[in-house]
Coordinates of C-alpha atoms and ligand atoms in Angstrom, one line a residue:
X1 CA 6.4 5.5 13.5
X2 CA 3.3 7.6 13.3
X3 CA 3.7 10.9 11.4
X4 CA 1.3 13.6 12.5
X5 CA -0.2 16.2 10.2
X6 CA -2.1 19.3 11.0
X7 CA -3.6 22.3 9.1
X8 CA -1.4 25.1 7.9
X9 CA -3.9 27.4 9.6
X10 CA -4.0 25.8 13.1
X11 CA -1.9 23.3 15.0
X12 CA -4.6 22.3 17.4
X13 CA -6.0 19.1 15.8
X14 CA -3.5 16.5 14.6
X15 CA -4.3 13.6 12.3
X16 CA -2.3 10.6 11.0
X17 CA -1.0 10.6 7.5
X18 CA -3.6 8.1 6.6
X19 CA -6.3 10.4 7.8
X20 CA -4.8 13.4 6.1
X21 CA -4.7 11.4 2.8
X22 CA -8.4 10.4 3.2
X23 CA -9.5 13.9 4.0
X24 CA -7.4 15.7 1.4
X25 CA -7.9 19.2 2.8
X26 CA -8.2 20.2 6.5
X27 CA -11.6 21.1 7.9
X28 CA -10.6 24.7 8.3
X29 CA -9.7 25.0 4.6
X30 CA -5.9 24.8 5.3
X31 CA -3.5 22.2 3.9
X32 CA -2.0 19.4 5.9
X33 CA 1.6 19.8 7.0
X34 CA 3.9 17.7 9.1
X35 CA 6.2 19.4 11.6
X36 CA 8.6 16.5 11.6
X37 CA 9.6 17.2 8.0
X38 CA 13.3 17.3 7.8
X39 CA 14.1 16.3 11.4
X40 CA 15.6 13.2 10.1
X41 CA 17.5 13.5 6.8
X42 CA 17.4 10.6 4.4
X43 CA 20.5 8.6 3.9
X44 CA 21.9 10.1 0.6
X45 CA 24.6 7.6 0.0
X46 CA 22.0 4.9 0.4
X47 CA 19.7 6.6 -2.1
X48 CA 22.6 6.9 -4.6
X49 CA 23.2 3.2 -4.4
X50 CA 19.6 2.2 -5.2
X51 CA 16.9 2.5 -7.8
X52 CA 13.7 4.4 -8.1
X53 CA 11.5 1.9 -6.3
X54 CA 13.7 1.6 -3.2
X55 CA 13.9 5.4 -3.0
X56 CA 10.1 5.6 -3.3
X57 CA 9.8 3.2 -0.4
X58 CA 12.2 5.2 1.7
X59 CA 10.6 8.6 0.9
X60 CA 7.0 7.4 1.5
X61 CA 8.0 5.4 4.6
X62 CA 9.5 8.6 6.0
X63 CA 6.7 11.1 5.1
X64 CA 3.8 8.8 5.7
X65 CA 5.1 7.0 8.8
X66 CA 1.9 5.3 9.9
X67 CA 1.9 3.1 6.8
X68 CA 3.5 -0.3 7.5
X69 CA 6.6 -1.2 5.4
X70 CA 4.8 -3.9 3.6
X71 CA 1.9 -1.6 2.8
X72 CA 4.3 1.0 1.3
X73 CA 6.1 -1.7 -0.6
X74 CA 2.9 -3.1 -2.2
X75 CA 1.8 0.5 -3.1
X76 CA 5.2 1.2 -4.8
X77 CA 5.2 -2.1 -6.7
X78 CA 1.7 -1.5 -8.0
X79 CA 2.1 2.2 -8.8
X80 CA 5.4 2.0 -10.7
X81 CA 5.0 -1.2 -12.6
X82 CA 4.4 -2.2 -16.2
X83 CA 2.1 0.8 -16.9
X84 CA 5.3 2.8 -17.2
X85 CA 7.0 2.6 -20.6
X86 CA 10.5 2.5 -19.0
X87 CA 11.8 0.5 -16.0
X88 CA 13.7 3.6 -14.8
X89 CA 10.3 5.3 -14.3
X90 CA 11.7 8.8 -14.4
X91 CA 14.9 8.7 -16.5
X92 CA 17.4 11.6 -16.7
X93 CA 18.8 12.4 -20.1
X94 CA 21.3 15.1 -21.3
X95 CA 20.0 18.4 -22.5
X96 CA 23.0 20.3 -23.8
X97 CA 25.1 21.1 -20.8
X98 CA 22.0 20.6 -18.5
X99 CA 19.8 17.6 -17.8
X100 CA 16.2 16.7 -18.6
X101 CA 14.3 14.8 -16.0
X102 CA 11.6 12.9 -18.0
X103 CA 8.5 12.6 -15.8
X104 CA 6.1 11.7 -18.6
X105 CA 6.6 7.9 -19.1
X106 CA 3.4 6.9 -17.2
X107 CA 0.0 5.8 -18.5
X108 CA -1.2 9.4 -19.3
X109 CA 2.1 10.9 -20.4
X110 CA 2.3 13.7 -17.8
X111 CA 4.2 13.9 -14.6
X112 CA 0.9 13.8 -12.6
X113 CA 1.1 10.0 -13.0
X114 CA 4.0 9.8 -10.6
X115 CA 1.6 10.8 -7.8
X116 CA -1.7 9.7 -9.2
X117 CA -0.7 6.1 -9.8
X118 CA 0.2 6.1 -6.1
X119 CA -2.6 8.1 -4.4
X120 CA -5.4 5.6 -5.0
X121 CA -3.3 2.8 -3.6
X122 CA -2.5 4.9 -0.5
X123 CA -6.2 5.7 -0.1
X124 CA -7.3 2.1 -0.5
X125 CA -4.9 1.1 2.3
X126 CA -6.0 4.0 4.5
X127 CA -9.7 3.1 4.0
X128 CA -9.0 -0.3 5.3
X129 CA -12.1 -2.5 5.5
X130 CA -14.4 0.0 7.1
X131 CA -16.5 0.4 4.0
X132 CA -16.7 4.2 3.9
X133 CA -16.9 5.0 0.2
X134 CA -14.8 7.9 -1.2
X135 CA -15.7 10.2 -4.1
X136 CA -12.7 11.9 -5.4
X137 CA -13.6 15.4 -6.8
X138 CA -10.9 17.1 -8.9
X139 CA -10.6 20.2 -10.9
X140 CA -8.0 20.0 -13.7
X141 CA -6.2 22.4 -15.9
X142 CA -5.6 19.5 -18.3
X143 CA -3.4 16.7 -17.0
X144 CA -4.6 16.0 -13.5
X145 CA -8.0 14.9 -14.8
X146 CA -6.9 12.1 -16.9
X147 CA -4.2 11.0 -14.5
X148 CA -6.8 10.9 -11.7
X149 CA -9.3 9.0 -13.9
X150 CA -6.6 6.4 -14.9
X151 CA -5.5 6.1 -11.3
X152 CA -8.9 5.6 -9.7
X153 CA -10.9 3.8 -12.4
X154 CA -12.1 0.5 -11.1
X155 CA -10.5 1.0 -7.6
X156 CA -12.9 -0.7 -5.1
X157 CA -14.8 1.6 -2.9
X158 CA -13.9 4.8 -4.7
X159 CA -15.3 7.0 -7.4
X160 CA -13.8 9.9 -9.3
X161 CA -15.4 13.1 -10.6
X162 CA -13.3 15.4 -12.8
X163 CA -14.1 19.0 -13.9
X164 CA -12.1 20.7 -16.6
X165 CA -12.5 24.2 -18.1
X166 CA -14.5 24.0 -21.3
X167 CA -12.4 24.8 -24.4
X168 CA -9.3 25.4 -22.3
X169 CA -7.5 22.0 -22.6
X170 CA -5.8 20.5 -25.7
X171 CA -7.6 18.3 -28.1
X172 CA -5.7 15.2 -26.9
X173 CA -6.1 16.1 -23.2
X174 CA -9.9 16.4 -23.8
X175 CA -10.1 13.1 -25.6
X176 CA -8.1 11.4 -22.9
X177 CA -10.8 12.4 -20.4
X178 CA -14.0 12.0 -22.4
X179 CA -13.1 8.5 -23.5
X180 CA -12.3 7.2 -20.0
X181 CA -14.1 4.0 -19.3
X182 CA -15.1 2.7 -15.9
X183 CA -18.3 2.4 -13.8
X184 CA -16.9 4.7 -11.1
X185 CA -15.9 7.7 -13.2
X186 CA -17.6 11.0 -14.1
X187 CA -16.3 13.8 -16.3
X188 CA -17.8 17.3 -16.8
X189 CA -16.7 20.4 -18.7
X190 CA -17.3 23.7 -16.9
X191 CA -18.0 27.1 -18.6
X192 CA -15.2 29.0 -16.9
X193 CA -11.5 28.9 -16.1
X194 CA -9.4 26.4 -14.1
X195 CA -9.5 28.8 -11.2
X196 CA -13.3 28.8 -11.4
X197 CA -13.3 25.0 -11.3
X198 CA -10.8 24.8 -8.4
X199 CA -12.6 27.5 -6.5
X200 CA -15.9 25.7 -6.8
X201 CA -14.4 22.4 -5.8
X202 CA -13.0 24.0 -2.7
X203 CA -16.5 25.3 -1.9
X204 CA -18.0 21.9 -2.5
X205 CA -15.6 20.4 0.1
X206 CA -16.6 23.1 2.6
X207 CA -20.4 22.5 2.0
X208 CA -21.5 20.9 5.3
X209 CA -25.1 20.2 4.1
X210 CA -23.8 18.3 1.1
X211 CA -21.3 16.4 3.3
X212 CA -24.2 15.4 5.6
X213 CA -26.4 14.2 2.8
X214 CA -23.6 12.1 1.4
X215 CA -22.5 10.8 4.8
X216 CA -26.1 9.5 5.1
X217 CA -25.3 7.3 2.1
X218 CA -21.9 6.3 3.5
X219 CA -20.0 8.5 1.1
X220 CA -17.2 11.0 1.9
X221 CA -15.7 13.4 -0.6
X222 CA -11.9 13.7 -1.0
X223 CA -9.4 15.5 -3.2
X224 CA -6.9 14.2 -5.7
X225 CA -5.6 17.7 -6.3
X226 CA -2.0 18.4 -5.4
X227 CA -3.1 19.7 -2.1
X228 CA -3.4 16.1 -0.9
X229 CA -0.3 15.0 0.9
X230 CA -0.7 11.6 -0.8
X231 CA 0.2 13.4 -4.0
X232 CA 2.9 15.5 -2.7
X233 CA 4.9 12.8 -1.0
X234 CA 5.4 10.6 -4.1
X235 CA 6.8 13.5 -6.0
X236 CA 9.7 13.9 -3.6
X237 CA 11.0 10.6 -4.9
X238 CA 12.1 11.8 -8.3
X239 CA 14.2 14.6 -6.9
X240 CA 16.2 12.1 -4.9
X241 CA 16.3 9.6 -7.7
X242 CA 17.4 12.3 -10.2
X243 CA 20.3 13.1 -7.9
X244 CA 21.2 9.4 -7.7
X245 CA 21.2 9.3 -11.5
X246 CA 23.6 12.3 -11.6
X247 CA 25.9 10.6 -9.2
X248 CA 25.9 7.4 -11.1
X249 CA 26.7 9.3 -14.3
X250 CA 29.6 10.9 -12.4
X251 CA 28.0 14.3 -13.2
X252 CA 28.1 15.2 -9.5
X253 CA 29.9 13.9 -6.5
X254 CA 28.0 12.8 -3.4
X255 CA 27.1 16.0 -1.5
X256 CA 27.5 18.4 -4.5
X257 CA 24.6 20.8 -4.8
X258 CA 22.2 20.7 -7.8
X259 CA 19.7 23.2 -9.2
X260 CA 16.3 22.2 -10.4
X261 CA 14.1 24.3 -12.7
X262 CA 10.4 23.4 -12.5
X263 CA 7.5 24.5 -14.8
X264 CA 5.0 25.6 -12.2
X265 CA 1.3 25.9 -11.8
X266 CA -0.3 24.9 -8.6
X267 CA 3.2 24.8 -6.9
X268 CA 3.0 21.1 -6.1
X269 CA 5.9 19.9 -8.2
X270 CA 8.4 22.5 -7.0
X271 CA 7.2 22.2 -3.4
X272 CA 8.1 18.5 -3.5
X273 CA 11.6 19.8 -4.4
X274 CA 11.6 21.9 -1.3
X275 CA 10.5 18.9 0.8
X276 CA 13.4 17.0 -0.8
X277 CA 15.8 19.8 0.3
X278 CA 14.4 19.7 3.9
X279 CA 14.9 15.9 3.8
X280 CA 18.6 16.4 3.1
X281 CA 18.9 16.6 -0.7
X282 CA 21.7 19.0 -1.6
X283 CA 19.7 21.6 -3.5
X284 CA 21.3 24.8 -4.5
X285 CA 18.3 26.5 -6.0
X286 CA 14.7 25.7 -7.0
X287 CA 13.8 27.8 -10.0
X288 CA 10.0 28.5 -10.4
X289 CA 9.2 28.9 -14.1
X290 CA 5.9 30.5 -15.0
X291 CA 4.1 31.2 -18.3
X292 CA 2.3 34.4 -19.0
X293 CA 0.2 33.8 -15.9
X294 CA 3.2 35.0 -13.9
X295 CA 1.7 35.6 -10.5
X296 CA 4.5 33.6 -8.9
X297 CA 7.2 35.5 -10.6
X298 CA 5.7 38.7 -9.3
X299 CA 5.3 37.2 -5.9
X300 CA 8.9 36.0 -5.6
X301 CA 10.1 39.3 -6.9
X302 CA 8.0 41.7 -4.8
X303 CA 6.7 39.7 -1.8
X304 CA 3.1 40.5 -2.8
X305 CA 0.8 37.8 -4.2
X306 CA -1.9 39.5 -6.3
X307 CA -4.4 37.4 -8.1
X308 CA -6.3 40.4 -9.4
X309 CA -5.1 40.2 -12.9
X310 CA -6.1 39.0 -16.3
X311 CA -6.1 35.3 -16.9
X312 CA -4.1 34.2 -20.0
X313 CA -4.9 31.2 -22.0
X314 CA -1.5 29.9 -23.1
X315 CA 0.1 26.9 -25.0
X316 CA 1.1 25.5 -21.6
X317 CA -2.4 25.2 -20.2
X318 CA -1.5 23.0 -17.2
X319 CA 0.2 26.1 -15.8
X320 CA -2.6 28.5 -16.5
X321 CA -3.3 29.1 -12.8
X322 CA -3.7 32.3 -10.8
X323 CA -4.0 30.7 -7.3
X324 CA -1.2 28.3 -6.6
X325 CA -2.7 26.4 -3.7
X326 CA 0.5 24.7 -2.5
X327 CA 2.2 28.0 -1.9
X328 CA 0.3 28.0 1.4
X329 CA 2.5 25.1 2.6
X330 CA 5.7 26.9 1.7
X331 CA 4.4 30.0 3.7
X332 CA 3.9 27.7 6.6
X333 CA 7.4 26.2 6.6
X334 CA 9.2 29.5 5.7
X335 CA 7.5 31.3 8.6
X336 CA 8.6 28.5 11.0
X337 CA 5.1 27.2 11.4
X338 CA 3.3 30.5 12.0
X339 CA -0.3 29.3 11.6
X340 CA -1.7 32.7 12.5
X341 CA 0.3 34.4 9.8
X342 CA -0.8 31.8 7.2
X343 CA -4.4 32.2 8.2
X344 CA -4.4 35.9 7.9
X345 CA -2.6 35.8 4.5
X346 CA -5.2 33.3 3.2
X347 CA -8.0 35.5 4.6
X348 CA -6.5 38.4 2.7
X349 CA -6.4 36.3 -0.5
X350 CA -10.0 35.2 -0.1
X351 CA -11.3 38.7 0.8
X352 CA -9.1 41.0 -1.2
X353 CA -7.4 38.8 -3.8
X354 CA -4.0 39.9 -2.6
X355 CA -1.6 39.4 0.4
X356 CA 1.9 40.6 1.3
X357 CA 4.4 38.4 3.1
X358 CA 6.7 39.9 5.8
X359 CA 10.3 40.5 4.6
X360 CA 11.8 37.9 7.0
X361 CA 9.6 35.2 5.5
X362 CA 10.4 36.3 2.0
X363 CA 14.2 36.2 2.8
X364 CA 13.8 32.6 3.8
X365 CA 11.9 31.8 0.7
X366 CA 14.4 33.6 -1.6
X367 CA 17.3 31.8 0.0
X368 CA 16.1 28.7 -2.0
X369 CA 13.7 29.9 -4.7
X370 CA 14.4 31.8 -7.9
X371 CA 11.9 32.6 -10.6
X372 CA 11.3 33.5 -14.2
X373 CA 8.7 33.6 -16.9
X374 CA 8.3 32.7 -20.5
X375 CA 5.4 34.0 -22.7
X376 CA 4.1 31.9 -25.6
X377 CA 6.5 33.4 -28.2
X378 CA 9.5 32.6 -26.0
X379 CA 8.1 29.2 -25.3
X380 CA 7.8 28.5 -29.1
X381 CA 11.2 29.8 -29.7
X382 CA 12.6 27.5 -27.1
X383 CA 10.9 24.5 -28.6
X384 CA 12.4 25.4 -32.0
X385 CA 15.9 26.0 -30.6
X386 CA 16.0 22.9 -28.5
X387 CA 15.0 20.8 -31.5
X388 CA 17.4 22.5 -33.9
X389 CA 20.4 22.8 -31.6
X390 CA 20.0 19.8 -29.3
X391 CA 17.9 17.3 -31.3
X392 CA 15.4 17.1 -28.4
X393 CA 11.7 17.7 -28.8
X394 CA 10.1 19.1 -25.7
X395 CA 6.6 20.0 -24.8
X396 CA 5.5 23.6 -24.1
X397 CA 5.5 23.2 -20.3
X398 CA 9.0 21.9 -20.4
X399 CA 10.0 24.7 -22.8
X400 CA 8.8 27.3 -20.3
X401 CA 11.2 25.8 -17.8
X402 CA 14.1 25.5 -20.3
X403 CA 13.7 29.2 -21.3
X404 CA 13.8 30.3 -17.7
X405 CA 16.8 28.0 -16.9
X406 CA 18.6 29.4 -19.9
X407 CA 18.2 32.9 -18.3
X408 CA 19.8 31.8 -15.0
X409 CA 23.4 32.8 -14.6
X410 CA 25.4 29.5 -14.6
X411 CA 27.3 29.0 -11.2
X412 CA 29.0 25.7 -11.8
X413 CA 26.2 23.6 -10.3
X414 CA 24.6 20.8 -12.4
X415 CA 21.1 21.8 -13.5
X416 CA 18.1 19.7 -14.0
X417 CA 15.1 20.8 -16.1
X418 CA 12.0 19.0 -15.1
X419 CA 10.1 17.7 -18.2
X420 CA 6.5 17.4 -17.2
X421 CA 4.7 16.2 -20.4
X422 CA 5.3 14.2 -23.5
X423 CA 5.5 16.6 -26.5
X424 CA 2.9 14.4 -28.2
X425 CA 0.3 15.6 -25.8
X426 CA 0.6 19.0 -27.4
X427 CA 1.5 18.0 -31.0
X428 CA -0.2 20.9 -32.7
X429 CA 1.5 23.6 -30.6
X430 CA 4.9 21.8 -30.9
X431 CA 4.6 21.6 -34.7
X432 CA 3.7 25.2 -35.0
X433 CA 6.7 26.1 -32.9
X434 CA 8.8 24.1 -35.4
X435 CA 7.4 26.2 -38.2
X436 CA 4.8 23.7 -39.5
X437 CA 1.3 24.6 -40.6
X438 CA -1.4 22.6 -38.8
X439 CA -4.6 24.3 -40.2
X440 CA -7.4 21.9 -40.3
X441 CA -5.5 19.0 -38.7
X442 CA -6.9 17.2 -35.8
X443 CA -4.9 16.0 -32.8
X444 CA -4.1 12.7 -34.4
X445 CA -2.9 14.1 -37.8
X446 CA -0.7 16.4 -35.7
X447 CA 0.7 13.4 -33.8
X448 CA 1.5 11.7 -37.1
X449 CA 3.2 14.8 -38.5
X450 CA 5.3 15.2 -35.4
X451 CA 6.4 11.6 -35.7
X452 CA 7.6 12.1 -39.2
X453 CA 9.3 15.4 -38.5
X454 CA 11.1 14.3 -35.3
X455 CA 11.8 10.7 -36.2
X456 CA 10.4 9.7 -32.7
X457 CA 7.3 7.6 -32.0
X458 CA 4.2 8.8 -30.3
X459 CA 3.5 7.0 -27.0
X460 CA 0.9 4.2 -27.4
X461 CA -1.1 5.7 -24.6
X462 CA -1.9 8.6 -26.9
X463 CA -2.0 7.1 -30.4
X464 CA -4.4 4.4 -29.0
X465 CA -7.0 7.2 -28.3
X466 CA -7.9 7.0 -31.9
X467 CA -10.0 3.9 -31.2
X468 CA -11.6 5.5 -28.1
X469 CA -15.3 6.3 -28.0
X470 CA -16.5 9.6 -26.4
X471 CA -18.6 8.5 -23.4
X472 CA -18.7 11.8 -21.4
X473 CA -20.2 14.9 -23.0
X474 CA -21.6 16.9 -20.0
X475 CA -21.0 20.6 -19.9
X476 CA -22.3 22.7 -16.9
X477 CA -22.0 26.2 -15.3
X478 CA -20.0 26.6 -12.2
X479 CA -23.2 26.8 -10.1
X480 CA -24.2 23.3 -11.1
X481 CA -21.0 21.5 -10.2
X482 CA -22.2 20.6 -6.7
X483 CA -25.3 19.0 -8.1
X484 CA -23.2 17.1 -10.7
X485 CA -21.1 15.6 -7.9
X486 CA -24.2 14.5 -6.0
X487 CA -25.6 12.9 -9.1
X488 CA -22.3 11.1 -9.7
X489 CA -22.2 9.8 -6.1
X490 CA -25.8 8.4 -6.5
X491 CA -24.9 6.7 -9.8
X492 CA -21.5 5.3 -8.8
X493 CA -22.5 4.1 -5.3
X494 CA -26.0 3.0 -6.1
Ligands
PLP1 C1 0.4 20.0 -13.6 C2 1.5 20.4 -14.6 C3 2.4 21.3 -14.3 C4 2.4 22.2 -13.0 O1 2.7 21.4 -11.9 P1 2.2 22.0 -10.4 O2 2.5 20.9 -9.5 O3 0.8 22.3 -10.6 O4 3.0 23.2 -10.2 C5 3.4 21.5 -15.2 N1 3.4 20.8 -16.4 C6 2.5 19.9 -16.7 C7 2.6 19.2 -18.0 C8 1.5 19.6 -15.8 O5 0.6 18.7 -16.0

């Protein structure tokens, strides 16, 4: 069955899911959406009787209908294989009276791997044999970059260029990126914030002159950011699989509702939860957890999205975001597919930095979404408390969600806190939260100290960085990013 996608800003031109995945973003700047979402609910009893891989096949086969079953099966097998340090892929573990969904067992130790081990495979299939080369251009607030580099390195016919905000990612996150090997990868630090990087990447995608010059060389640009449906779709899997694990543990009965709390930045992870709900997963609430960059908390509370505010550098850097791109998709679905409304809101955002959503749409959104925030002090306190009271070490992003979830009035539903990164990715901040002094210690010394303190082992994917050599040391201003991409294309696709 073919699944058709069109822009959130216009329903005129439809593309297949393969085309949507190759393009990344719609030509008018909107995000690709599928009107069939939720017309056919998934078989929940079936999901509960099977493992992660079968559920991934079911979810992807449903959302990306023009991929053949054997294509999907091959992608799933390749994406969720031995590069994961547990066969469960995304295991669910107890967290006091709640549950922790561990999404960080992939090759780069962040939840982005769930999607970014899959996306390159989906793109390779979609490219077919036609030979058009694809340069992935991605802005990262810390974790996407390495996950994209790992996913695309060495993939035939593709290249990947990653921009990250200079000085605004953790020591280990930076090392993960600047040591990445592969003839088709490029990495550059940008003087600015993540929003500067992401804004400029969006502009690069809209640059017709650049696109024509590259097309002349047989190269097309595409995105690996969470605006790509090929990233969103794989994330739906773990909501269903988490539910199946709850049922198997007899924590819920088939059909019981569950609440998920999600540490949120670009709104991709929590939006996948909303897709799962539309596909029939019994979801009571989706709780959007923000750090001090609490633009989403204010939005969900007031109905006004206002990005005109100070940017805070926090200890949960992957959530340091003021423009949550995927919210545009929620606005589309919650307004019953009102492209005109979405267009005008996005115009307001671009021109004034602020928009206000009509009350009927906010009511629809609030019927599923709750929200809350945690500042750095609350995040640290939560890391400390979770270790002292529950013997579980969590990373700062997960701690933001845990803090927010702890503030939600219990209503009898089982609650799942999404854990999006290994604490070892942020060893220094975790140690400080646990009362340790880390002055003068580098990322590796902190990793060692955290191992000793917690009695757990750092993932090999991270401790192995010690032996890595820095091979990317470029730093540029925002204005130079386009030229950097062009240079990378020339180098990678000689
Ligand atoms: C990317 C990321 C998030 C935020 O996810 P979004 O899909 O952008 O909302 C949260 N935690 C970690 C560790 C991340 O890498």
